[in-house]
Amino acid sequence: TNIHPFKILILFLVNLAKFKYEVSCCHRVDEDGMYVVSVPSLPRCISQGKTRGEALRNIKDAIKSYLESFKKT
């Protein structure tokens, strides 16, 4: 399986403050033809999509959810 590294920039709001977070990601196509994207620096942060674009949208949501899980309530 070929793994292709790339970087994406995530913009999100926390308490009305904008943050930019650049992450290194890797994508590959699995045996079912799905694009699988993971973020090595964020353990278990992984997503997939039928297209590369869908997988990128999904991983952005996964990263935001991952980071928000550390916010204090």
Coordinates of C-alpha atoms in Angstrom, one line a residue:
T1 CA 0.0 0.0 0.0
N2 CA 1.3 3.4 -1.0
I3 CA 1.0 6.1 1.7
H4 CA 1.1 9.7 0.6
P5 CA 2.1 12.4 3.1
F6 CA 0.6 16.0 2.8
K7 CA -0.2 18.9 5.1
I8 CA -3.5 20.7 5.7
L9 CA -4.3 23.8 7.6
I10 CA -7.2 23.7 10.0
L11 CA -9.0 26.8 11.1
F12 CA -11.3 26.6 14.2
L13 CA -12.8 28.8 16.8
V14 CA -12.3 28.3 20.6
N15 CA -14.1 30.9 22.8
L16 CA -14.4 33.3 19.8
A17 CA -10.6 33.1 19.1
K18 CA -9.4 31.8 15.7
F19 CA -6.7 29.2 15.7
K20 CA -4.7 27.9 12.8
Y21 CA -3.4 24.3 13.2
E22 CA -1.2 22.8 10.5
V23 CA -1.0 19.0 10.6
S24 CA 0.8 16.4 8.6
C25 CA -1.5 13.8 7.2
C26 CA -1.1 10.6 5.2
H27 CA -3.6 9.1 2.9
R28 CA -3.9 5.8 1.1
V29 CA -6.5 3.9 -0.8
D30 CA -7.7 0.8 0.9
E31 CA -8.7 -2.5 -0.6
D32 CA -12.3 -1.3 -1.0
G33 CA -11.2 1.8 -2.9
M34 CA -11.9 4.2 0.0
Y35 CA -9.4 7.0 0.7
V36 CA -8.1 6.6 4.3
V37 CA -6.5 9.6 5.9
S38 CA -4.7 9.6 9.3
V39 CA -2.8 12.2 11.4
P40 CA 0.3 10.6 12.8
S41 CA 0.7 13.3 15.5
L42 CA -2.9 12.7 16.8
P43 CA -3.2 9.1 17.9
R44 CA -6.3 7.3 16.5
C45 CA -7.3 10.3 14.5
I46 CA -8.3 8.7 11.2
S47 CA -11.1 9.1 8.7
Q48 CA -12.1 8.0 5.2
G49 CA -14.1 9.0 2.2
K50 CA -15.1 7.8 -1.3
T51 CA -13.0 10.5 -2.9
R52 CA -9.9 12.3 -1.7
G53 CA -11.9 15.5 -1.3
E54 CA -14.5 13.8 0.9
A55 CA -11.7 12.2 3.0
L56 CA -10.1 15.6 3.5
R57 CA -13.4 17.1 4.6
N58 CA -13.9 14.2 7.0
I59 CA -10.4 14.4 8.5
K60 CA -10.8 18.1 9.1
D61 CA -13.9 17.3 11.1
A62 CA -12.1 14.5 12.9
I63 CA -9.2 16.8 13.8
K64 CA -11.6 19.5 15.2
S65 CA -13.4 16.9 17.3
Y66 CA -10.1 15.4 18.5
L67 CA -8.9 18.8 19.6
E68 CA -12.2 19.9 21.1
S69 CA -12.2 16.7 23.2
F70 CA -9.4 18.3 25.3
K71 CA -11.3 21.5 26.1
K72 CA -12.4 21.8 29.7
T73 CA -16.2 21.9 30.1

